[in-house]
The first five atom37 places (N, CA, C, CB, O) and aatype in JSON, in Angstrom:
{
  "aatype": [8, 19, 5, 10, 19, 6, 15, 7, 7, 7, 15, 19, 5, 0, 7, 7, 15, 10, 16, 10, 15, 4, 19, 0, 15, 7, 9, 18, 0, 7, 1, 7, 0, 18, 4, 12, 0, 17, 13, 1, 5, 0, 14, 7, 1, 6, 1, 6, 7, 19, 0, 0, 9, 7, 15, 3, 7, 1, 14, 19, 18, 0, 6, 13, 0, 1, 7, 1, 13, 16, 0, 15, 5, 3, 2, 0, 11, 3, 16, 10, 13, 10, 5, 12, 16, 7, 10, 16, 14, 6, 3, 16, 0, 10, 18, 18, 4, 0, 0, 3, 13, 17, 3, 7, 8, 16, 1, 4, 19, 0, 5, 1, 10, 1, 18, 1, 7, 5, 7, 16, 5, 19, 16, 19, 15],
  "atom_mask": [
    [1, 1, 1, 1, 1],
    [1, 1, 1, 1, 1],
    [1, 1, 1, 1, 1],
    [1, 1, 1, 1, 1],
    [1, 1, 1, 1, 1],
    [1, 1, 1, 1, 1],
    [1, 1, 1, 1, 1],
    [1, 1, 1, 0, 1],
    [1, 1, 1, 0, 1],
    [1, 1, 1, 0, 1],
    [1, 1, 1, 1, 1],
    [1, 1, 1, 1, 1],
    [1, 1, 1, 1, 1],
    [1, 1, 1, 1, 1],
    [1, 1, 1, 0, 1],
    [1, 1, 1, 0, 1],
    [1, 1, 1, 1, 1],
    [1, 1, 1, 1, 1],
    [1, 1, 1, 1, 1],
    [1, 1, 1, 1, 1],
    [1, 1, 1, 1, 1],
    [1, 1, 1, 1, 1],
    [1, 1, 1, 1, 1],
    [1, 1, 1, 1, 1],
    [1, 1, 1, 1, 1],
    [1, 1, 1, 0, 1],
    [1, 1, 1, 1, 1],
    [1, 1, 1, 1, 1],
    [1, 1, 1, 1, 1],
    [1, 1, 1, 0, 1],
    [1, 1, 1, 1, 1],
    [1, 1, 1, 0, 1],
    [1, 1, 1, 1, 1],
    [1, 1, 1, 1, 1],
    [1, 1, 1, 1, 1],
    [1, 1, 1, 1, 1],
    [1, 1, 1, 1, 1],
    [1, 1, 1, 1, 1],
    [1, 1, 1, 1, 1],
    [1, 1, 1, 1, 1],
    [1, 1, 1, 1, 1],
    [1, 1, 1, 1, 1],
    [1, 1, 1, 1, 1],
    [1, 1, 1, 0, 1],
    [1, 1, 1, 1, 1],
    [1, 1, 1, 1, 1],
    [1, 1, 1, 1, 1],
    [1, 1, 1, 1, 1],
    [1, 1, 1, 0, 1],
    [1, 1, 1, 1, 1],
    [1, 1, 1, 1, 1],
    [1, 1, 1, 1, 1],
    [1, 1, 1, 1, 1],
    [1, 1, 1, 0, 1],
    [1, 1, 1, 1, 1],
    [1, 1, 1, 1, 1],
    [1, 1, 1, 0, 1],
    [1, 1, 1, 1, 1],
    [1, 1, 1, 1, 1],
    [1, 1, 1, 1, 1],
    [1, 1, 1, 1, 1],
    [1, 1, 1, 1, 1],
    [1, 1, 1, 1, 1],
    [1, 1, 1, 1, 1],
    [1, 1, 1, 1, 1],
    [1, 1, 1, 1, 1],
    [1, 1, 1, 0, 1],
    [1, 1, 1, 1, 1],
    [1, 1, 1, 1, 1],
    [1, 1, 1, 1, 1],
    [1, 1, 1, 1, 1],
    [1, 1, 1, 1, 1],
    [1, 1, 1, 1, 1],
    [1, 1, 1, 1, 1],
    [1, 1, 1, 1, 1],
    [1, 1, 1, 1, 1],
    [1, 1, 1, 1, 1],
    [1, 1, 1, 1, 1],
    [1, 1, 1, 1, 1],
    [1, 1, 1, 1, 1],
    [1, 1, 1, 1, 1],
    [1, 1, 1, 1, 1],
    [1, 1, 1, 1, 1],
    [1, 1, 1, 1, 1],
    [1, 1, 1, 1, 1],
    [1, 1, 1, 0, 1],
    [1, 1, 1, 1, 1],
    [1, 1, 1, 1, 1],
    [1, 1, 1, 1, 1],
    [1, 1, 1, 1, 1],
    [1, 1, 1, 1, 1],
    [1, 1, 1, 1, 1],
    [1, 1, 1, 1, 1],
    [1, 1, 1, 1, 1],
    [1, 1, 1, 1, 1],
    [1, 1, 1, 1, 1],
    [1, 1, 1, 1, 1],
    [1, 1, 1, 1, 1],
    [1, 1, 1, 1, 1],
    [1, 1, 1, 1, 1],
    [1, 1, 1, 1, 1],
    [1, 1, 1, 1, 1],
    [1, 1, 1, 1, 1],
    [1, 1, 1, 0, 1],
    [1, 1, 1, 1, 1],
    [1, 1, 1, 1, 1],
    [1, 1, 1, 1, 1],
    [1, 1, 1, 1, 1],
    [1, 1, 1, 1, 1],
    [1, 1, 1, 1, 1],
    [1, 1, 1, 1, 1],
    [1, 1, 1, 1, 1],
    [1, 1, 1, 1, 1],
    [1, 1, 1, 1, 1],
    [1, 1, 1, 1, 1],
    [1, 1, 1, 1, 1],
    [1, 1, 1, 0, 1],
    [1, 1, 1, 1, 1],
    [1, 1, 1, 0, 1],
    [1, 1, 1, 1, 1],
    [1, 1, 1, 1, 1],
    [1, 1, 1, 1, 1],
    [1, 1, 1, 1, 1],
    [1, 1, 1, 1, 1],
    [1, 1, 1, 1, 1]
  ],
  "atom_positions": [
    [[11.52, 7.57, -29.84], [11.35, 8.65, -28.37], [10.17, 7.9, -27.81], [10.9, 10.62, -28.65], [9.22, 7.52, -28.49]],
    [[10.32, 7.69, -26.31], [9.3, 7.33, -25.4], [8.64, 8.52, -24.8], [9.82, 6.47, -24.37], [9.35, 9.46, -24.46]],
    [[7.37, 8.57, -24.64], [6.51, 9.46, -24.05], [5.39, 8.8, -23.35], [6.04, 10.34, -25.0], [4.62, 8.0, -23.87]],
    [[5.36, 9.28, -21.88], [4.27, 8.98, -20.98], [3.21, 9.63, -20.55], [4.63, 8.73, -20.11], [3.65, 10.67, -20.06]],
    [[2.1, 9.6, -20.45], [1.21, 10.71, -20.29], [0.21, 9.73, -19.49], [0.63, 11.55, -21.78], [-0.14, 8.65, -19.97]],
    [[-0.2, 10.19, -18.2], [-0.81, 9.81, -17.12], [-2.32, 10.74, -17.28], [0.22, 10.1, -15.75], [-2.48, 11.87, -17.76]],
    [[-3.06, 10.01, -16.82], [-4.66, 10.69, -16.8], [-5.42, 9.79, -15.74], [-5.58, 10.58, -18.51], [-5.19, 8.63, -15.4]],
    [[-6.53, 10.78, -15.25], [-7.54, 9.43, -14.41], [-7.59, 9.83, -12.97], [0.0, 0.0, 0.0], [-8.43, 9.38, -12.19]],
    [[-6.52, 10.84, -12.62], [-6.49, 11.18, -11.3], [-7.81, 11.91, -10.84], [0.0, 0.0, 0.0], [-8.74, 12.27, -11.55]],
    [[-7.66, 12.03, -9.51], [-9.1, 13.13, -8.87], [-9.25, 12.96, -7.43], [0.0, 0.0, 0.0], [-8.39, 12.5, -6.67]],
    [[-10.3, 13.35, -7.14], [-10.47, 13.3, -5.57], [-11.6, 12.56, -5.32], [-10.64, 14.69, -4.85], [-12.57, 12.86, -6.01]],
    [[-11.74, 11.67, -4.52], [-12.73, 10.77, -4.45], [-12.86, 10.54, -2.71], [-12.31, 9.38, -5.42], [-11.88, 10.86, -2.04]],
    [[-13.95, 10.04, -2.07], [-13.92, 9.54, -0.85], [-13.55, 8.41, -0.59], [-14.83, 9.6, -0.39], [-13.66, 7.52, -1.43]],
    [[-13.02, 8.17, 0.64], [-12.84, 6.85, 1.27], [-13.6, 5.47, 1.08], [-12.98, 7.11, 2.46], [-14.73, 5.3, 1.53]],
    [[-12.97, 4.54, 0.43], [-13.91, 3.5, -0.28], [-14.15, 3.57, -1.63], [0.0, 0.0, 0.0], [-14.78, 2.65, -2.17]],
    [[-13.68, 4.67, -2.37], [-13.98, 4.74, -3.52], [-12.89, 4.17, -4.63], [0.0, 0.0, 0.0], [-11.82, 3.61, -4.38]],
    [[-13.43, 4.45, -5.84], [-12.58, 4.0, -6.85], [-12.15, 4.67, -8.09], [-13.05, 3.03, -7.19], [-12.88, 5.33, -8.82]],
    [[-11.01, 4.47, -8.26], [-10.27, 5.35, -9.6], [-9.53, 4.37, -10.67], [-8.94, 6.51, -8.99], [-8.77, 3.47, -10.32]],
    [[-9.81, 4.65, -11.89], [-8.86, 4.07, -12.86], [-7.92, 4.9, -13.48], [-9.5, 3.49, -13.84], [-8.37, 5.87, -14.1]],
    [[-6.36, 4.68, -13.42], [-5.46, 5.53, -14.1], [-5.23, 5.06, -15.41], [-4.24, 5.68, -13.42], [-5.43, 3.87, -15.66]],
    [[-4.74, 6.04, -16.49], [-4.46, 5.52, -17.56], [-3.0, 6.0, -17.92], [-5.49, 5.83, -18.5], [-2.7, 7.08, -17.42]],
    [[-2.27, 5.54, -18.5], [-0.95, 6.04, -18.9], [-0.78, 5.67, -20.59], [0.29, 5.26, -17.87], [-0.43, 4.52, -20.86]],
    [[-0.96, 6.39, -21.45], [-0.76, 6.32, -22.83], [1.09, 6.43, -23.09], [-1.75, 7.68, -23.57], [1.82, 7.42, -22.96]],
    [[1.4, 5.19, -23.43], [2.74, 5.01, -23.31], [3.3, 5.08, -25.28], [3.0, 3.29, -22.3], [3.38, 4.19, -26.13]],
    [[3.52, 6.29, -25.34], [4.29, 6.07, -27.0], [5.49, 5.57, -27.16], [4.55, 7.3, -27.77], [6.25, 5.83, -26.23]],
    [[5.88, 5.03, -27.88], [7.16, 4.34, -28.3], [7.57, 3.41, -27.41], [0.0, 0.0, 0.0], [8.78, 3.17, -27.45]],
    [[6.74, 2.65, -26.41], [7.38, 1.44, -25.92], [6.63, 0.24, -26.45], [7.44, 1.41, -24.38], [7.28, -0.74, -26.81]],
    [[5.27, 0.24, -26.52], [4.73, -0.97, -27.08], [4.89, -1.37, -28.42], [3.52, -0.97, -26.92], [4.65, -2.53, -28.79]],
    [[5.45, -0.11, -29.5], [5.73, -0.41, -30.7], [7.2, -0.33, -30.81], [5.03, 0.4, -31.6], [7.74, -0.23, -31.91]],
    [[7.84, -0.36, -29.78], [9.09, -0.49, -29.86], [10.05, -1.53, -30.3], [0.0, 0.0, 0.0], [9.63, -2.12, -31.3]],
    [[11.1, -1.92, -29.92], [12.09, -2.71, -30.11], [12.04, -3.88, -29.24], [13.21, -2.03, -30.0], [13.12, -4.34, -28.86]],
    [[10.93, -4.44, -28.85], [10.89, -5.67, -28.1], [10.24, -5.67, -26.92], [0.0, 0.0, 0.0], [9.35, -4.89, -26.59]],
    [[10.81, -6.82, -26.09], [10.19, -6.5, -24.62], [10.26, -5.24, -23.51], [10.67, -7.47, -23.92], [11.22, -4.46, -23.49]],
    [[9.39, -5.17, -22.79], [9.64, -3.93, -22.24], [9.12, -4.23, -20.7], [8.86, -2.66, -23.09], [8.59, -5.31, -20.43]],
    [[9.31, -3.22, -19.74], [8.82, -3.25, -18.73], [8.18, -1.8, -18.39], [9.76, -3.77, -17.91], [8.71, -0.72, -18.68]],
    [[6.92, -1.97, -17.73], [6.41, -0.85, -17.18], [5.87, -0.65, -15.86], [5.61, -0.54, -17.87], [5.6, -1.63, -15.16]],
    [[5.69, 0.44, -15.49], [5.17, 0.3, -13.68], [4.56, 1.65, -13.33], [6.66, 0.04, -12.4], [4.7, 2.72, -13.91]],
    [[3.68, 1.31, -12.0], [3.22, 2.61, -11.51], [3.64, 2.56, -10.19], [1.72, 2.9, -11.66], [3.53, 1.64, -9.38]],
    [[4.3, 4.05, -10.04], [4.95, 4.45, -8.81], [3.87, 5.76, -8.3], [6.72, 4.94, -9.13], [3.15, 6.39, -9.07]],
    [[3.99, 5.96, -6.77], [3.4, 7.07, -6.35], [4.39, 7.66, -5.25], [1.97, 6.77, -5.87], [5.37, 7.21, -4.64]],
    [[3.66, 8.91, -5.26], [4.79, 9.53, -4.1], [3.91, 10.49, -3.35], [6.28, 10.45, -4.78], [3.27, 11.33, -3.98]],
    [[3.82, 10.39, -1.79], [3.11, 11.41, -1.0], [4.03, 12.62, -0.68], [2.58, 10.78, 0.33], [5.25, 12.53, -0.54]],
    [[3.49, 13.47, -0.61], [4.3, 14.78, 0.28], [5.19, 14.24, 1.61], [2.97, 15.99, 1.01], [4.59, 13.7, 2.54]],
    [[6.4, 14.38, 1.63], [7.14, 14.05, 2.77], [7.44, 12.59, 2.69], [0.0, 0.0, 0.0], [8.14, 12.15, 3.6]],
    [[7.08, 11.84, 1.88], [7.28, 10.21, 1.79], [8.26, 10.01, 0.6], [5.75, 9.3, 1.47], [8.6, 10.84, -0.24]],
    [[8.63, 8.72, 0.74], [9.58, 8.13, -0.16], [8.69, 7.78, -1.36], [10.37, 6.87, 0.48], [7.51, 7.65, -1.06]],
    [[8.93, 7.65, -2.38], [8.53, 6.97, -3.36], [8.19, 5.4, -3.28], [9.42, 7.23, -4.19], [9.02, 4.74, -2.65]],
    [[7.33, 4.86, -3.71], [7.2, 3.5, -3.77], [6.51, 2.91, -5.14], [6.44, 3.13, -2.56], [5.63, 3.41, -5.85]],
    [[6.93, 2.19, -5.2], [6.15, 1.09, -6.21], [4.97, 0.9, -6.35], [0.0, 0.0, 0.0], [4.59, 1.28, -5.24]],
    [[3.91, 0.53, -6.96], [2.61, 0.07, -6.71], [2.38, -1.13, -7.3], [1.67, 0.94, -7.1], [1.82, -2.01, -6.64]],
    [[2.85, -1.39, -8.84], [2.93, -2.3, -9.47], [3.6, -2.3, -10.88], [1.87, -2.63, -9.42], [3.53, -1.35, -11.67]],
    [[4.32, -3.56, -11.14], [5.21, -3.68, -12.45], [4.3, -4.81, -13.35], [7.01, -4.3, -12.05], [3.76, -5.79, -12.85]],
    [[4.27, -4.5, -14.65], [3.95, -5.36, -15.44], [5.19, -5.25, -16.89], [2.32, -5.07, -15.71], [5.77, -4.24, -17.27]],
    [[5.3, -6.59, -17.44], [6.41, -6.58, -18.44], [5.46, -6.93, -19.68], [0.0, 0.0, 0.0], [4.24, -6.94, -19.58]],
    [[6.17, -7.21, -20.88], [5.4, -7.89, -21.8], [4.64, -9.24, -21.9], [6.05, -7.91, -22.57], [3.96, -9.79, -22.76]],
    [[5.06, -9.53, -20.62], [4.28, -10.97, -20.48], [2.93, -10.91, -19.88], [5.07, -11.99, -19.59], [2.26, -11.88, -19.53]],
    [[2.6, -9.55, -19.79], [1.53, -9.21, -19.11], [1.03, -9.79, -17.7], [0.0, 0.0, 0.0], [-0.13, -9.93, -17.31]],
    [[2.15, -10.06, -17.09], [1.81, -10.58, -15.88], [2.24, -9.44, -14.66], [2.55, -12.04, -15.76], [3.44, -9.19, -14.52]],
    [[1.23, -8.78, -13.82], [1.53, -7.77, -13.2], [2.33, -8.36, -11.88], [0.28, -6.93, -12.98], [2.11, -9.53, -11.56]],
    [[3.2, -7.61, -11.17], [3.55, -7.84, -9.6], [3.18, -6.73, -9.05], [5.04, -8.13, -9.18], [3.08, -5.71, -9.73]],
    [[2.92, -6.74, -7.72], [2.07, -5.86, -6.85], [2.83, -5.67, -5.69], [0.68, -6.42, -6.49], [3.35, -6.63, -5.12]],
    [[2.96, -4.41, -5.26], [3.27, -4.13, -3.95], [2.49, -4.57, -2.76], [3.35, -2.92, -3.89], [1.28, -4.46, -2.95]],
    [[2.76, -4.93, -1.86], [1.78, -5.41, -0.53], [0.55, -4.87, -0.3], [2.38, -5.15, 0.76], [-0.49, -5.52, -0.19]],
    [[0.69, -3.39, -0.21], [-0.43, -2.62, -0.1], [-1.5, -2.54, -1.27], [0.05, -1.39, 0.18], [-2.69, -2.24, -1.14]],
    [[-0.92, -2.83, -2.29], [-1.78, -2.63, -3.65], [-2.45, -4.19, -3.93], [-0.64, -2.06, -5.14], [-3.42, -4.21, -4.68]],
    [[-2.11, -5.13, -3.5], [-2.38, -6.83, -3.68], [-3.98, -6.74, -3.18], [-1.19, -8.08, -2.45], [-4.25, -6.59, -1.99]],
    [[-4.8, -6.84, -4.01], [-6.48, -7.36, -3.78], [-7.02, -6.1, -4.16], [0.0, 0.0, 0.0], [-8.21, -6.21, -4.48]],
    [[-6.55, -4.88, -4.25], [-7.19, -3.59, -4.35], [-7.23, -3.13, -5.48], [-6.71, -2.7, -3.66], [-8.28, -2.81, -6.05]],
    [[-5.93, -3.02, -6.02], [-5.43, -2.39, -7.3], [-5.08, -3.59, -8.43], [-4.04, -1.45, -6.94], [-4.66, -4.71, -8.13]],
    [[-5.31, -3.13, -9.74], [-5.12, -3.91, -10.82], [-4.43, -3.34, -11.84], [-6.2, -4.33, -11.25], [-4.94, -2.44, -12.51]],
    [[-3.48, -3.7, -12.03], [-2.47, -3.24, -13.34], [-2.9, -4.06, -14.59], [-0.7, -3.61, -13.04], [-2.89, -5.29, -14.51]],
    [[-3.29, -3.44, -15.76], [-3.53, -4.06, -17.26], [-3.07, -3.29, -18.13], [-4.91, -4.3, -17.71], [-2.85, -2.12, -17.8]],
    [[-2.81, -3.68, -19.35], [-2.47, -2.81, -20.56], [-3.47, -3.4, -21.39], [-0.9, -2.87, -21.19], [-4.19, -4.39, -21.24]],
    [[-3.32, -2.29, -22.57], [-4.13, -2.62, -23.8], [-2.83, -2.38, -25.01], [-5.68, -1.44, -23.97], [-2.58, -1.29, -25.51]],
    [[-2.33, -3.28, -25.23], [-1.24, -2.99, -26.18], [-1.63, -2.34, -27.51], [-0.54, -4.23, -26.47], [-0.86, -1.52, -28.02]],
    [[-3.09, -2.75, -28.27], [-3.31, -2.04, -28.84], [-3.7, -0.55, -29.13], [-3.6, -2.54, -28.97], [-3.81, 0.12, -30.15]],
    [[-3.86, -0.34, -27.85], [-4.08, 1.43, -27.53], [-2.81, 2.28, -26.74], [-5.54, 1.64, -26.37], [-2.75, 3.38, -26.17]],
    [[-1.75, 1.09, -27.04], [-0.44, 1.79, -25.91], [-0.85, 2.37, -24.82], [0.47, 2.98, -26.48], [-0.57, 3.53, -24.51]],
    [[-1.47, 1.67, -24.24], [-2.01, 2.22, -22.73], [-1.98, 1.26, -21.52], [-3.55, 2.64, -22.82], [-2.62, 0.21, -21.53]],
    [[-1.08, 1.73, -20.28], [-1.33, 0.9, -19.2], [-2.32, 1.31, -18.35], [-0.27, 0.71, -18.52], [-2.46, 2.53, -18.43]],
    [[-3.17, 0.73, -17.46], [-4.09, 1.07, -16.8], [-3.88, 0.67, -15.36], [-5.15, 0.62, -17.38], [-3.3, -0.4, -15.19]],
    [[-4.33, 1.48, -14.08], [-4.33, 1.23, -12.71], [-5.72, 1.12, -12.36], [-3.63, 2.26, -11.93], [-6.32, 2.19, -12.44]],
    [[-6.44, 0.09, -11.97], [-7.68, 0.38, -11.37], [-7.51, 0.16, -9.84], [-8.81, -0.5, -11.97], [-6.91, -0.79, -9.35]],
    [[-8.03, 1.02, -9.26], [-7.89, 1.21, -7.67], [-9.49, 1.31, -7.25], [-6.9, 2.77, -7.18], [-10.39, 2.08, -7.57]],
    [[-9.43, 0.24, -6.43], [-10.52, -0.04, -5.56], [-10.31, 0.29, -3.95], [-10.83, -1.51, -5.75], [-9.19, 0.39, -3.45]],
    [[-11.22, 0.4, -3.42], [-11.24, 0.46, -1.89], [-10.16, 1.61, -1.5], [0.0, 0.0, 0.0], [-9.2, 1.2, -0.86]],
    [[-10.19, 2.53, -1.71], [-9.1, 3.74, -1.94], [-9.37, 4.24, -0.27], [-9.58, 5.18, -3.49], [-10.49, 4.28, 0.23]],
    [[-8.34, 4.55, 0.3], [-8.09, 5.21, 1.75], [-7.31, 6.29, 1.62], [-7.39, 4.33, 2.8], [-6.59, 6.51, 0.64]],
    [[-7.44, 7.11, 2.74], [-6.23, 8.64, 2.23], [-4.96, 8.07, 2.4], [-6.21, 10.3, 3.38], [-4.04, 8.7, 1.88]],
    [[-4.72, 7.11, 2.97], [-3.2, 6.9, 2.81], [-2.87, 6.38, 1.21], [-2.65, 5.68, 4.01], [-1.73, 6.02, 0.94]],
    [[-3.7, 6.37, 0.39], [-3.7, 6.3, -1.09], [-3.2, 7.52, -1.91], [-5.06, 6.03, -1.51], [-2.64, 7.44, -3.01]],
    [[-3.5, 8.75, -1.15], [-3.41, 10.14, -1.33], [-1.84, 10.23, -1.99], [-3.69, 11.0, 0.18], [-0.82, 9.96, -1.36]],
    [[-1.88, 10.6, -3.15], [-0.32, 10.5, -3.63], [-0.29, 10.94, -5.16], [0.33, 8.82, -3.48], [-1.32, 11.09, -5.81]],
    [[0.85, 11.12, -5.61], [0.93, 11.65, -7.06], [1.17, 10.47, -7.72], [2.03, 12.77, -7.39], [2.17, 9.88, -7.3]],
    [[0.56, 9.9, -8.69], [0.86, 8.37, -9.44], [1.25, 8.65, -10.72], [-0.44, 7.3, -9.56], [0.7, 9.48, -11.44]],
    [[2.26, 7.93, -11.04], [2.75, 8.23, -12.2], [3.38, 6.74, -12.98], [3.82, 9.41, -11.92], [3.76, 5.76, -12.34]],
    [[3.39, 6.85, -14.29], [3.65, 5.64, -14.67], [5.54, 5.83, -15.13], [2.41, 5.2, -15.99], [6.14, 6.9, -15.28]],
    [[5.95, 4.83, -15.22], [7.47, 4.59, -15.92], [7.71, 3.27, -16.67], [8.65, 4.61, -14.77], [7.08, 2.23, -16.45]],
    [[8.84, 3.44, -17.71], [8.63, 2.81, -18.75], [10.11, 2.31, -19.07], [7.9, 3.65, -19.77], [11.0, 3.13, -18.86]],
    [[10.49, 1.01, -19.56], [11.96, 1.19, -20.47], [11.91, -0.23, -21.19], [13.64, 1.41, -19.39], [10.94, -0.94, -20.91]],
    [[12.63, -0.59, -21.87], [12.69, -1.72, -22.73], [13.27, -2.3, -21.96], [13.2, -1.72, -23.99], [14.19, -1.73, -21.37]],
    [[12.88, -4.06, -21.6], [13.59, -4.92, -20.61], [14.91, -5.05, -21.22], [12.9, -6.36, -20.33], [15.22, -5.16, -22.41]],
    [[15.79, -4.99, -19.93], [17.36, -5.3, -20.43], [18.09, -6.79, -20.36], [18.31, -4.39, -19.52], [19.27, -7.15, -20.32]],
    [[16.8, -7.47, -20.37], [17.07, -8.99, -20.84], [17.52, -9.66, -19.54], [0.0, 0.0, 0.0], [17.59, -10.88, -19.66]],
    [[17.79, -9.25, -18.49], [17.92, -10.22, -17.33], [17.49, -9.89, -15.91], [19.25, -10.55, -17.22], [17.54, -10.76, -15.04]],
    [[16.98, -8.38, -15.6], [16.4, -8.0, -14.72], [14.89, -8.09, -14.78], [16.85, -6.93, -14.57], [14.21, -7.79, -15.76]],
    [[14.41, -8.59, -13.53], [12.87, -8.75, -13.47], [12.21, -7.35, -13.33], [12.41, -9.69, -12.2], [12.58, -6.59, -12.43]],
    [[11.36, -7.05, -14.1], [10.67, -5.76, -14.3], [10.53, -5.07, -12.86], [9.2, -6.01, -15.02], [10.99, -3.94, -12.73]],
    [[10.02, -5.59, -11.99], [9.77, -5.06, -10.62], [11.29, -4.41, -10.21], [9.2, -6.38, -9.5], [11.34, -3.31, -9.66]],
    [[12.42, -5.11, -10.49], [13.61, -4.45, -10.09], [14.45, -3.68, -11.17], [14.42, -5.44, -9.49], [15.52, -3.12, -10.92]],
    [[13.88, -3.72, -12.34], [14.59, -2.71, -13.24], [14.51, -1.52, -13.03], [14.27, -2.74, -14.41], [13.4, -1.05, -12.78]],
    [[15.69, -0.64, -13.06], [15.4, 0.79, -13.23], [14.93, 1.43, -14.59], [16.57, 1.44, -12.87], [15.62, 1.37, -15.6]],
    [[13.79, 2.0, -14.53], [13.38, 2.61, -15.6], [13.38, 3.96, -16.03], [12.45, 2.33, -15.64], [12.76, 4.89, -15.52]],
    [[14.13, 3.98, -17.04], [14.43, 5.57, -17.69], [13.45, 6.54, -17.97], [15.01, 5.54, -18.98], [13.73, 7.74, -17.97]],
    [[12.17, 6.04, -18.25], [11.12, 7.13, -18.93], [9.91, 7.02, -17.85], [10.54, 6.66, -20.74], [9.31, 5.98, -17.54]],
    [[9.69, 8.3, -17.35], [8.46, 8.56, -16.69], [7.72, 9.8, -17.04], [8.68, 8.57, -15.36], [8.17, 10.72, -17.73]],
    [[6.42, 9.73, -16.42], [5.24, 10.74, -16.99], [5.44, 11.73, -15.9], [0.0, 0.0, 0.0], [6.18, 11.65, -14.92]],
    [[4.63, 12.68, -16.26], [4.42, 13.57, -15.27], [3.4, 13.38, -13.93], [4.06, 14.61, -15.98], [3.39, 14.18, -13.0]],
    [[2.71, 12.43, -13.98], [2.01, 12.27, -12.87], [0.4, 12.39, -12.99], [0.0, 0.0, 0.0], [-0.13, 12.76, -14.04]],
    [[-0.28, 12.08, -11.93], [-1.87, 12.32, -12.11], [-1.92, 12.07, -10.43], [-2.94, 11.04, -13.36], [-1.51, 11.1, -9.79]],
    [[-2.68, 13.52, -9.89], [-2.84, 13.19, -8.47], [-3.87, 12.5, -8.1], [-2.87, 14.18, -7.73], [-4.88, 12.48, -8.8]],
    [[-3.79, 11.93, -7.13], [-5.05, 11.13, -6.48], [-5.13, 11.41, -4.82], [-4.83, 9.35, -6.76], [-4.32, 11.24, -3.91]],
    [[-6.39, 11.86, -4.86], [-6.75, 12.52, -3.44], [-7.95, 12.12, -3.04], [-6.79, 14.03, -3.4], [-9.02, 12.31, -3.62]],
    [[-7.65, 11.24, -1.5], [-8.61, 10.15, -0.97], [-8.93, 11.34, 0.29], [-7.8, 8.28, -0.47], [-8.1, 12.07, 0.83]],
    [[-10.01, 11.29, 0.47], [-10.51, 12.11, 1.81], [-11.7, 11.21, 2.57], [-11.2, 13.77, 1.34], [-12.23, 11.63, 3.6]]
  ]
}
């Protein structure tokens, strides 16, 4: 059973920083290679990928996230992180993590991930 729970969102001023966490039970101790990702969705906008990271530990970032956001994971704590710096009002969105076991042939950034959390709201003013 896979369960994802995000935390760490909040309200910050432009230029500020936040670190989001996603506790992912059932993935890190699961049946092998996995893919995890951060997505965000703002009201009236399409969902967009922020970063993807697999069991190789090498994150891939969306263009807007590169240089400002850092995805990392602590396997011992079953936790995925997203450190966000230089936040702007355009970063305001519901951020959520998603996960699945790697299908063996698709890059994590492209694989459809079946499991997602409820999200944590980030508001930048």
